[in-house]
Amino acid sequence: MIDHDEAGAVRPLTLAWVSRHLQDGERIVRTEALHGGITAEMRRLTIGTPHGGTRDLVLRTFVDPVFVQHAEVMLNREAGVLALLTGTGVPTPGPVGVDPTAAQCEYPSLLMTHLTGRTVLDDQGLEARVPLLARQLAAINALRPAERPREYEAWTTADAVVPPDGADAAAWAAATDVIRRPPPPYEGRFLHRDFQPGNVLFDVEPPGLAGLRITGVVDWVQTSWGPADLDVAHCSTNLAMLHGPAWGLRFAEAYEEAGGALAATASERLYWRLLDALAFASGVRWVARPWQEAGRTELTTRAVERRLDAYVTALMDALG
């Protein structure tokens, strides 16, 4: 008998598929839903070993029709990237099995190893975490894999930007004009493309901040090749919405302090920062939901929209 929490129950065909990837004598003894994802269902599977021990795996399943139609490309990409990153020093899960077209499972799925640690979204301790995030991202961007990933894709265009209600109209109009320009030239780097606190695991067991360390970086479905500024911009926007605009501005400084290299001019940096920030304008509610589920209930859609507006205005003041 498998111990499920209600949300963590695994569908029968998928359960059978996972079982075929286990070692002799192993069995699934518990399944548990993992919260915080936006595009897919995530579950932790506890595996009982023949000698009475346990180990954990993680199952990603795309069930939303919008994402199912892209699942084959996304899951194959992530499985390939996880294999590519093995041995690089970047703490990532290892791929165990992938069924990108739902040939054997009810829905497209990826099975991978489980990493210790947890996401930390609280304001407390942020000053200690930001340098760790910056160092980890600089290490990712410095990778030079034998196989280069696909070129990055912009997630918005100037014509698609709709400012949140009550936003500073003048600042948003000026910001939109910035991303209407052609992209600046850049030196290509290896990009996670969704590097942000919700995709980074920390070991928070040791008392105090001295033992704080990153134990994992997850969710590699958007891995790309492009300007490091774009990865920095994405983490900066998330920090601004989670913790306030000042932290969005601070992250780029921390990245350079960690040895990362950004675009040479303020106008180039502004372009990439706004290209990311403005892409959130119509999707704040999707970002805020997992933060609320994680306990940040004060981060309502409206509250996050106000922080995004303040961040865009701060970028225009600082770099415009």
mmCIF file of N, CA and C in Angstrom, residues 2 51 130 162 176 180 250 254:
data_model
loop_
_atom_site.group_PDB
_atom_site.id
_atom_site.type_symbol
_atom_site.label_atom_id
_atom_site.label_comp_id
_atom_site.label_asym_id
_atom_site.label_seq_id
_atom_site.Cartn_x
_atom_site.Cartn_y
_atom_site.Cartn_z
ATOM 1 N N ILE A 2 0.522 2.227 -0.823
ATOM 2 C CA ILE A 2 1.262 3.475 -0.902
ATOM 3 C C ILE A 2 0.547 4.532 -0.069
ATOM 4 N N HIS A 51 16.627 -3.165 1.928
ATOM 5 C CA HIS A 51 17.233 -3.326 3.257
ATOM 6 C C HIS A 51 16.566 -2.448 4.312
ATOM 7 N N VAL A 130 21.369 36.633 -0.753
ATOM 8 C CA VAL A 130 21.590 37.271 -2.047
ATOM 9 C C VAL A 130 22.997 37.032 -2.594
ATOM 10 N N VAL A 162 1.086 45.565 -21.147
ATOM 11 C CA VAL A 162 -0.077 46.265 -20.588
ATOM 12 C C VAL A 162 0.247 46.566 -19.128
ATOM 13 N N THR A 176 8.625 50.935 -22.002
ATOM 14 C CA THR A 176 8.201 50.194 -23.190
ATOM 15 C C THR A 176 8.956 50.658 -24.420
ATOM 16 N N ARG A 180 11.440 48.589 -27.243
ATOM 17 C CA ARG A 180 11.044 48.652 -28.647
ATOM 18 C C ARG A 180 12.285 48.695 -29.549
ATOM 19 N N ARG A 250 19.763 45.649 -6.067
ATOM 20 C CA ARG A 250 20.968 45.157 -5.388
ATOM 21 C C ARG A 250 21.549 43.919 -6.066
ATOM 22 N N ALA A 254 25.505 42.486 -6.601
ATOM 23 C CA ALA A 254 26.010 41.258 -5.991
ATOM 24 C C ALA A 254 26.578 40.312 -7.041
#
